[in-house]
XYZ file of C-alpha atoms in Angstrom:
248
model
C 6.595 -17.376 -0.769
C 4.690 -19.885 -2.607
C 5.514 -20.881 -5.475
C 2.879 -23.707 -6.027
C 0.133 -22.130 -7.061
C -2.125 -22.546 -4.619
C -6.678 -23.296 -4.654
C -8.070 -21.649 -2.999
C -9.918 4.786 13.651
C -9.237 5.523 10.703
C -12.050 7.733 9.862
C -9.681 11.021 9.228
C -8.880 8.862 6.031
C -11.900 10.357 3.922
C -12.554 8.570 0.547
C -12.728 10.190 -3.227
C -15.093 9.874 -4.915
C -12.974 7.468 -6.902
C -12.437 5.355 -4.249
C -16.734 5.531 -3.713
C -16.632 4.460 -7.379
C -14.332 1.086 -6.379
C -16.208 0.285 -3.484
C -19.895 1.713 -4.122
C -21.868 1.822 -1.353
C -18.624 1.109 1.543
C -17.363 3.396 3.388
C -14.375 1.660 4.900
C -11.106 2.725 3.780
C -9.216 1.029 0.869
C -7.007 -1.204 1.911
C -5.216 -2.010 -2.194
C -4.152 -5.619 -2.785
C -1.076 -6.350 -5.470
C -2.682 -8.957 -7.538
C -0.755 -9.551 -10.466
C 2.940 -11.799 -11.927
C 4.591 -10.797 -8.955
C 2.688 -12.964 -6.632
C 0.515 -16.869 -6.869
C -2.816 -17.217 -7.443
C -4.477 -18.005 -3.871
C -1.805 -14.939 -2.286
C -3.652 -12.206 -2.739
C -6.795 -13.663 -2.629
C -5.730 -14.853 1.333
C -4.360 -11.062 2.018
C -7.442 -8.886 1.577
C -10.261 -11.993 3.156
C -7.996 -11.059 5.982
C -7.593 -7.261 6.105
C -12.024 -7.785 5.254
C -12.763 -9.634 8.183
C -10.034 -7.898 11.091
C -10.065 -6.372 13.388
C -10.143 -2.553 11.677
C -13.117 -1.287 9.021
C -11.191 -1.536 5.331
C -11.969 -2.862 2.500
C -9.725 -4.927 0.283
C -9.611 -3.946 -3.338
C -7.025 -5.804 -5.776
C -4.903 -3.271 -8.127
C -2.815 -4.829 -10.781
C -1.578 -4.603 -14.081
C -5.390 -7.107 -15.318
C -6.949 -5.684 -12.221
C -9.689 -2.954 -13.693
C -7.947 -0.808 -10.443
C -4.073 -0.394 -11.890
C -1.306 0.370 -9.200
C -0.713 3.114 -9.344
C -0.229 6.874 -8.323
C -3.797 7.962 -8.177
C -4.962 4.748 -7.594
C -2.292 4.464 -4.104
C -3.651 7.922 -3.427
C -7.434 6.468 -2.718
C -5.864 4.105 -0.291
C -5.374 3.261 3.437
C -3.219 0.473 2.646
C -1.073 -0.971 -0.074
C -0.251 -4.682 0.678
C 2.116 -7.165 -0.774
C 1.221 -10.409 -0.774
C 3.237 -13.838 -1.310
C 4.673 -14.546 -4.905
C 7.604 -16.532 -6.040
C 11.613 -15.206 -5.603
C 12.564 -12.151 -5.022
C 14.770 -11.670 -7.848
C 10.877 -12.329 -9.644
C 9.294 -10.078 -7.217
C 11.967 -7.372 -7.433
C 11.462 -7.509 -10.671
C 7.489 -6.875 -11.825
C 7.063 -4.341 -9.756
C 10.263 -1.843 -9.321
C 7.811 -0.069 -12.050
C 5.867 0.756 -9.261
C 8.898 1.290 -6.361
C 8.293 5.382 -6.072
C 5.028 5.570 -5.646
C 5.015 2.636 -3.568
C 7.587 4.859 -1.236
C 6.148 7.782 -2.272
C 2.978 6.555 -1.053
C 4.054 5.730 2.672
C 6.147 8.303 3.007
C 3.312 10.771 2.644
C 1.002 8.511 5.445
C 0.276 5.372 3.871
C 0.801 1.784 5.097
C 2.387 -0.629 3.807
C 1.353 -3.704 4.346
C 3.712 -6.998 2.955
C 3.585 -10.686 3.916
C 7.136 -12.986 2.618
C 7.565 -12.364 -0.171
C 5.811 -8.269 -0.377
C 8.361 -8.423 3.409
C 11.558 -9.177 1.376
C 9.990 -6.621 -1.180
C 9.908 -4.121 2.239
C 13.872 -4.328 2.299
C 16.595 -2.813 -0.281
C 18.926 -5.523 -1.848
C 16.592 -5.448 -3.964
C 13.462 -3.527 -2.568
C 11.518 -1.067 -2.389
C 13.969 0.125 0.835
C 10.596 0.910 3.378
C 12.847 -0.546 5.438
C 15.682 0.743 7.995
C 17.208 -2.378 7.288
C 16.790 -5.527 5.224
C 15.764 -8.892 4.819
C 17.935 -12.609 4.821
C 16.431 -15.667 4.135
C 15.499 -16.874 7.018
C 16.628 -20.947 6.509
C 20.249 -18.926 5.673
C 20.737 -18.159 9.033
C 22.441 -19.361 11.821
C 19.799 -21.548 14.032
C 17.353 -22.114 11.900
C 15.346 -24.303 13.023
C 14.014 -24.536 9.135
C 16.888 -25.767 5.966
C 13.826 -25.663 3.054
C 11.945 -23.531 0.487
C 9.440 -25.843 1.223
C 6.274 -25.400 2.675
C 6.512 -26.336 6.523
C 5.093 -24.869 9.665
C 7.097 -22.733 12.129
C 7.123 -21.572 15.824
C 7.826 -18.527 16.632
C 7.293 -15.984 19.483
C 4.429 -13.424 19.172
C 4.058 -10.774 21.165
C 6.456 -13.568 23.632
C 3.043 -16.383 23.155
C 4.347 -19.017 21.010
C 2.868 -19.752 17.665
C 3.014 -21.535 14.669
C 2.308 -20.353 11.733
C 2.440 -21.704 7.647
C 5.764 -20.737 6.567
C 7.509 -21.355 3.147
C 11.326 -19.515 1.951
C 10.042 -16.078 3.812
C 12.497 -13.577 5.318
C 13.988 -11.886 8.632
C 14.529 -8.822 9.214
C 17.637 -6.846 9.749
C 16.530 -3.548 11.721
C 17.864 -0.877 13.318
C 16.947 -0.177 16.213
C 14.702 2.975 17.270
C 11.670 3.282 15.792
C 10.724 -0.775 15.388
C 8.096 -2.754 16.713
C 9.261 -5.740 16.825
C 6.487 -8.012 17.209
C 7.659 -12.379 16.389
C 10.912 -13.611 17.001
C 11.302 -17.204 15.375
C 12.942 -19.377 17.787
C 16.826 -18.212 16.621
C 15.994 -15.092 18.319
C 15.469 -13.408 14.235
C 13.109 -10.696 12.806
C 9.840 -12.948 11.926
C 7.282 -9.532 12.256
C 7.760 -5.506 12.764
C 6.169 -2.254 12.148
C 8.228 0.338 11.257
C 7.765 3.626 10.640
C 9.187 5.406 6.888
C 8.652 8.966 6.776
C 4.710 10.206 7.934
C 3.607 6.374 7.069
C 4.167 2.867 8.719
C 5.396 -0.321 7.135
C 4.677 -3.673 8.733
C 5.771 -6.594 7.406
C 5.399 -11.097 8.116
C 8.125 -12.964 6.949
C 6.068 -16.112 7.519
C 1.612 -16.485 7.159
C -0.139 -15.340 9.560
C -3.040 -15.192 6.264
C -3.031 -18.813 5.243
C -6.147 -20.145 5.345
C -7.113 -24.035 5.522
C -6.036 -24.802 1.593
C -2.635 -23.531 2.502
C -2.142 -26.713 4.668
C -1.695 -30.257 2.218
C 0.473 -33.229 2.498
C 1.267 -33.448 5.795
C 1.404 -29.832 6.771
C 0.021 -29.259 9.956
C -0.331 -26.381 12.071
C -0.865 -27.174 15.603
C -2.579 -23.854 16.619
C -5.394 -24.815 13.873
C -6.513 -22.184 11.290
C -6.949 -18.573 12.813
C -6.152 -15.409 11.775
C -5.510 -13.253 15.092
C -1.696 -12.292 14.514
C -2.807 -11.186 11.272
C -5.156 -9.859 12.011
C -2.703 -8.456 15.351
C -0.244 -7.133 12.712
C -3.068 -5.450 10.338
C -4.465 -3.144 13.529
C -1.239 -2.163 14.832
C 0.066 -0.667 11.371
C -3.015 1.062 12.193
C -2.133 2.087 15.147
C 1.707 3.183 14.935
C -0.043 5.655 12.104
C -3.090 6.970 14.342
C -1.689 7.077 17.373
C 1.436 9.446 16.202
């Protein structure tokens, strides 16, 4: 979760006229990125940049109560992906997102992809949340053996596909998931799941606790990533979500 504001293939998915209006002449599939009161400035923009520069031909389009594109069943029907970025607390985020829960569940169950980053990962859980995961979430900082114990901005080490890497982190979740149908991409140092891909109905859910989308502007007040500013792990999450769906 970002508590402090920041400055900062799929060819089978045919796009209708409505989606084409959002995108002009761009023929890439739409990835709706929520931007509104359940996020903070900088988080939606970082997720959109990650999507636009990723390994899959997707075009990020912001949606939300103050955006040209609303977050609605109609808008989701024209999209391949819905992305929920980081934000404030889970309780506050759920208050804002609860009205959209049914539409998001129906979109995903029907074959859509859900991407959840930090708060978006929490919201993929059930207490409270969209209940898209085969299990639930918990705060990493409260887990046994956690390397981070405060909600302050920092960097956390993970094992991503068996490689040690570092990611920007602020009070992100762990994912307590039932085995079967789940691909674990990353674990924290204490073994808790940091990133995973799971099925939900005919759709796919990809979640991550840290922030693989964090750009250089996020690293302030002495926070340094020893790996440098890289986006390959976020791109890997997107690729895994799309491959899981299209390969089945």
